Short mmCIF file of C-alpha atoms in Angstrom, two decimals:
data_model
loop_
_atom_site.label_atom_id
_atom_site.label_comp_id
_atom_site.label_asym_id
_atom_site.label_seq_id
_atom_site.Cartn_x
_atom_site.Cartn_y
_atom_site.Cartn_z
CA ALA A 1 -4.26 -5.32 22.93
CA GLN A 2 -5.30 -6.78 19.62
CA SER A 3 -2.81 -9.24 18.23
CA VAL A 4 -2.33 -12.35 16.15
CA THR A 5 0.15 -15.07 17.04
CA GLN A 6 1.44 -17.68 14.66
CA PRO A 7 3.65 -19.80 16.93
CA ASP A 8 5.39 -21.70 14.16
CA ILE A 9 7.86 -19.62 12.15
CA HIS A 10 8.86 -22.47 9.87
CA ILE A 11 7.25 -25.85 9.21
CA THR A 12 8.57 -28.64 7.03
CA VAL A 13 6.38 -31.49 5.85
CA SER A 14 6.62 -34.25 3.31
CA GLU A 15 4.46 -34.14 0.23
CA GLY A 16 1.25 -36.01 0.90
CA ALA A 17 1.38 -35.47 4.65
CA SER A 18 -1.27 -33.58 6.54
CA LEU A 19 -0.75 -30.01 7.64
CA GLU A 20 -1.95 -27.78 10.44
CA LEU A 21 -0.83 -24.17 10.82
CA ARG A 22 -1.69 -22.55 14.10
CA CYS A 23 -3.17 -19.12 14.64
CA ASN A 24 -4.22 -17.57 17.94
CA TYR A 25 -5.66 -14.12 18.32
CA SER A 26 -6.47 -11.56 20.95
CA TYR A 27 -9.39 -9.33 20.04
CA GLY A 28 -12.09 -7.44 21.87
CA ALA A 29 -15.03 -8.82 19.95
CA THR A 30 -15.64 -11.70 17.60
CA PRO A 31 -13.35 -10.82 14.75
CA TYR A 32 -13.37 -11.43 11.06
CA LEU A 33 -10.66 -14.05 10.46
CA PHE A 34 -8.58 -14.65 7.35
CA TRP A 35 -5.83 -16.87 6.06
CA TYR A 36 -3.64 -15.59 3.24
CA VAL A 37 -0.84 -17.26 1.29
CA GLN A 38 2.13 -15.34 -0.09
CA SER A 39 4.28 -16.80 -2.84
CA PRO A 40 7.46 -15.09 -4.07
CA GLY A 41 6.70 -12.41 -6.64
CA GLN A 42 2.98 -12.64 -6.07
CA GLY A 43 0.52 -10.77 -3.94
CA LEU A 44 -1.15 -12.24 -0.92
CA GLN A 45 -3.96 -14.54 -1.96
CA LEU A 46 -6.96 -15.19 0.24
CA LEU A 47 -7.34 -18.87 1.13
CA LEU A 48 -10.44 -18.55 3.27
CA LYS A 49 -12.27 -16.29 5.67
CA TYR A 50 -14.64 -16.54 8.58
CA PHE A 51 -17.24 -13.92 9.37
CA SER A 52 -19.98 -15.88 11.14
CA GLY A 53 -21.94 -19.09 10.96
CA ASP A 54 -20.41 -22.54 10.55
CA THR A 55 -17.12 -22.56 12.41
CA LEU A 56 -15.49 -24.93 9.92
CA VAL A 57 -14.64 -22.96 6.82
CA GLN A 58 -13.67 -24.40 3.46
CA GLY A 59 -11.27 -22.49 1.26
CA ILE A 60 -9.45 -22.77 -2.00
CA LYS A 61 -6.72 -25.29 -2.84
CA GLY A 62 -8.16 -27.86 -0.43
CA PHE A 63 -7.57 -25.81 2.71
CA GLU A 64 -9.95 -25.52 5.63
CA ALA A 65 -9.88 -23.74 8.96
CA GLU A 66 -11.82 -24.06 12.17
CA PHE A 67 -12.78 -21.15 14.39
CA LYS A 68 -12.68 -22.09 18.06
CA ARG A 69 -13.95 -19.20 20.15
CA SER A 70 -13.05 -20.84 23.48
CA GLN A 71 -9.43 -21.18 22.37
CA SER A 72 -9.25 -17.93 20.37
CA SER A 73 -7.85 -19.98 17.55
CA PHE A 74 -8.31 -20.24 13.81
CA ASN A 75 -6.01 -23.05 12.68
CA LEU A 76 -5.51 -23.85 9.02
CA ARG A 77 -5.50 -27.46 7.86
CA LYS A 78 -4.96 -29.47 4.73
CA PRO A 79 -5.22 -33.28 4.63
CA SER A 80 -2.57 -33.83 1.97
CA VAL A 81 0.08 -31.25 1.12
CA HIS A 82 1.34 -30.71 -2.43
CA TRP A 83 4.78 -29.38 -3.32
CA SER A 84 3.10 -26.29 -4.77
CA ASP A 85 1.80 -25.41 -1.30
CA ALA A 86 5.28 -24.29 -0.24
CA ALA A 87 4.86 -20.59 0.60
CA GLU A 88 4.41 -18.14 3.46
CA TYR A 89 1.05 -18.27 5.24
CA PHE A 90 -0.45 -15.38 7.16
CA CYS A 91 -3.35 -15.34 9.56
CA ALA A 92 -5.17 -12.02 9.95
CA VAL A 93 -8.00 -10.61 12.04
CA GLY A 94 -10.10 -7.48 11.89
CA ARG A 95 -13.42 -5.98 12.88
CA ASN A 96 -14.35 -6.18 9.19
CA THR A 97 -12.31 -6.38 6.02
CA ASP A 98 -10.47 -3.15 6.88
CA LYS A 99 -7.62 -2.57 9.32
CA LEU A 100 -6.39 -6.12 9.31
CA ILE A 101 -3.90 -7.24 11.92
CA PHE A 102 -1.54 -9.85 10.53
CA GLY A 103 0.46 -12.53 12.27
CA THR A 104 4.17 -12.87 11.59
CA GLY A 105 3.62 -15.70 9.16
CA THR A 106 4.56 -19.36 8.91
CA ARG A 107 6.89 -20.49 6.18
CA LEU A 108 5.93 -23.88 4.82
CA GLN A 109 8.53 -26.06 3.18
CA VAL A 110 7.47 -29.24 1.40
CA PHE A 111 9.85 -32.11 0.74
CA PRO A 112 9.16 -34.65 -2.03
CA GLY B 1 -11.24 -10.46 -11.59
CA ALA B 2 -9.88 -8.25 -8.80
CA VAL B 3 -6.28 -7.92 -9.89
CA VAL B 4 -4.00 -5.36 -8.27
CA SER B 5 -0.65 -4.41 -9.76
CA GLN B 6 2.28 -2.46 -8.38
CA HIS B 7 5.05 -0.63 -10.13
CA PRO B 8 7.93 -0.87 -9.87
CA SER B 9 8.47 -4.32 -8.44
CA TRP B 10 11.80 -3.23 -7.06
CA VAL B 11 13.66 0.06 -6.84
CA ILE B 12 17.01 1.23 -5.55
CA CYS B 13 17.46 4.87 -4.69
CA LYS B 14 20.06 7.03 -3.02
CA SER B 15 19.61 8.40 0.45
CA GLY B 16 17.85 11.77 0.40
CA THR B 17 15.94 11.19 -2.81
CA SER B 18 12.23 10.49 -3.19
CA VAL B 19 10.65 7.48 -4.78
CA LYS B 20 7.10 6.89 -5.97
CA ILE B 21 5.32 3.54 -5.95
CA GLU B 22 2.15 3.01 -7.95
CA CYS B 23 -0.72 0.71 -7.09
CA ARG B 24 -3.37 0.01 -9.69
CA SER B 25 -6.61 -1.93 -9.66
CA LEU B 26 -6.81 -3.47 -13.12
CA ASP B 27 -10.36 -4.69 -13.41
CA PHE B 28 -12.34 -3.00 -10.68
CA GLN B 29 -12.81 0.39 -9.13
CA ALA B 30 -10.86 0.59 -5.91
CA THR B 31 -12.86 2.78 -3.58
CA THR B 32 -10.46 2.00 -0.75
CA MET B 33 -6.77 1.23 -0.93
CA PHE B 34 -4.40 0.18 1.81
CA TRP B 35 -0.64 0.49 2.08
CA TYR B 36 1.40 -1.96 4.12
CA ARG B 37 5.02 -2.30 5.01
CA GLN B 38 6.64 -5.68 5.54
CA PHE B 39 10.01 -6.17 7.17
CA PRO B 40 11.97 -9.38 6.57
CA LYS B 41 10.51 -12.31 8.47
CA GLN B 42 7.89 -10.02 9.99
CA SER B 43 4.25 -9.30 9.57
CA LEU B 44 2.55 -6.79 7.33
CA MET B 45 2.01 -3.53 9.13
CA LEU B 46 -0.77 -1.27 7.92
CA MET B 47 0.59 2.19 7.17
CA ALA B 48 -2.47 4.00 5.88
CA THR B 49 -5.90 3.69 4.37
CA SER B 50 -7.02 5.89 1.51
CA ASN B 51 -10.40 6.47 -0.03
CA GLU B 52 -10.66 7.87 -3.52
CA GLY B 53 -10.70 11.66 -3.48
CA SER B 54 -10.00 11.91 0.25
CA LYS B 55 -6.94 12.36 2.36
CA ALA B 56 -5.35 9.19 3.59
CA THR B 57 -5.77 8.05 7.17
CA TYR B 58 -2.42 7.13 8.65
CA GLU B 59 -1.82 4.60 11.38
CA GLN B 60 -0.20 5.69 14.60
CA GLY B 61 3.53 6.11 14.25
CA VAL B 62 3.52 6.54 10.47
CA GLU B 63 4.88 9.91 9.36
CA LYS B 64 2.40 11.34 6.88
CA ASP B 65 4.90 13.92 5.61
CA LYS B 66 7.39 11.19 4.83
CA PHE B 67 4.99 8.71 3.26
CA LEU B 68 2.77 10.71 0.94
CA ILE B 69 -0.28 8.85 -0.30
CA ASN B 70 -2.43 10.02 -3.18
CA HIS B 71 -5.59 8.24 -4.28
CA ALA B 72 -6.68 10.55 -7.08
CA SER B 73 -8.63 8.04 -9.14
CA LEU B 74 -10.61 4.87 -8.63
CA THR B 75 -7.86 2.77 -10.16
CA LEU B 76 -4.65 4.38 -8.93
CA SER B 77 -3.02 5.13 -5.62
CA THR B 78 0.56 6.24 -5.17
CA LEU B 79 2.91 6.10 -2.22
CA THR B 80 5.82 8.53 -2.30
CA VAL B 81 8.65 7.98 0.13
CA THR B 82 10.19 11.42 0.54
CA SER B 83 13.82 12.00 1.47
CA ALA B 84 14.36 8.29 1.76
CA HIS B 85 16.91 6.89 4.17
CA PRO B 86 18.30 3.37 4.56
CA GLU B 87 15.86 2.63 7.38
CA ASP B 88 13.04 3.11 4.88
CA SER B 89 14.27 0.08 2.97
CA SER B 90 11.46 -2.43 3.08
CA PHE B 91 8.84 -4.30 1.12
CA TYR B 92 5.80 -2.13 0.44
CA ILE B 93 2.49 -3.78 -0.40
CA CYS B 94 -0.79 -2.25 -1.46
CA SER B 95 -4.23 -3.74 -1.42
CA ALA B 96 -7.64 -2.61 -2.56
CA GLU B 97 -11.33 -3.25 -2.28
CA GLY B 98 -14.15 -1.77 -4.32
CA VAL B 99 -16.69 -2.48 -7.02
CA SER B 100 -16.88 -3.51 -10.65
CA GLY B 101 -19.95 -3.63 -12.81
CA GLY B 102 -22.20 -3.63 -9.80
CA ARG B 103 -20.36 -6.46 -8.12
CA ALA B 104 -18.81 -5.56 -4.80
CA PHE B 105 -15.21 -6.50 -4.17
CA ARG B 106 -15.47 -5.52 -0.52
CA ASP B 107 -15.54 -8.88 1.19
CA GLU B 108 -11.78 -9.05 1.17
CA GLN B 109 -8.71 -7.03 0.34
CA TYR B 110 -6.99 -7.80 -2.96
CA PHE B 111 -3.24 -7.49 -2.71
CA GLY B 112 -0.61 -6.32 -5.13
CA PRO B 113 2.67 -8.23 -5.53
CA GLY B 114 4.67 -5.68 -3.56
CA THR B 115 7.58 -3.31 -4.21
CA ARG B 116 11.03 -3.90 -2.78
CA LEU B 117 12.66 -0.57 -1.89
CA THR B 118 16.36 -0.40 -1.15
CA VAL B 119 17.85 2.92 -0.08
CA THR B 120 21.62 3.17 -0.33
#
């Protein structure tokens, strides 16, 4: 069955610390992979996506993610977290940009 | 570019009544729109996909007679929750992809801010 797992429901980090949000997927073929961020009162915003090519993907707001086929993972990283990064983060997979399967999300809290 | 709006942002209705949620693409033509439902602390679940001028395609387990979707124009899709009950209370999110001025907005879905529905 196709699924996305985000093992960490809630993560708390200090401002300036590094961040890694985990995402594992189960999919029949090489999927399209996405990371979205959801802030209160705002729509989901795309941080980055992977379709093919270089497995290390750079996104907006200083985020990056690495596709590891052998581990079926697409973890999101940021070297130095800012207080404004506090939000809900969703990993998603699909055969293209349609019919996305979302993970349950990771809530990031940032302490000053 | 690629802004999607939803109206209303929140709505409270009585059990048995119907409520309509609008999803608009503000600066591009949305050839495809998607409707999701999000339960608290849970993932987004795709309810249906609609293409302009066509009937919506519903995901398995979604009652098409209860969740009526209309995509009559390239900038507007509506979701009507008919005879709403408390279990329909949820956060409903739309997204869209399409084109504008020859530029394709199909490499990702653009999401609206969501509508909080509470049925009493």
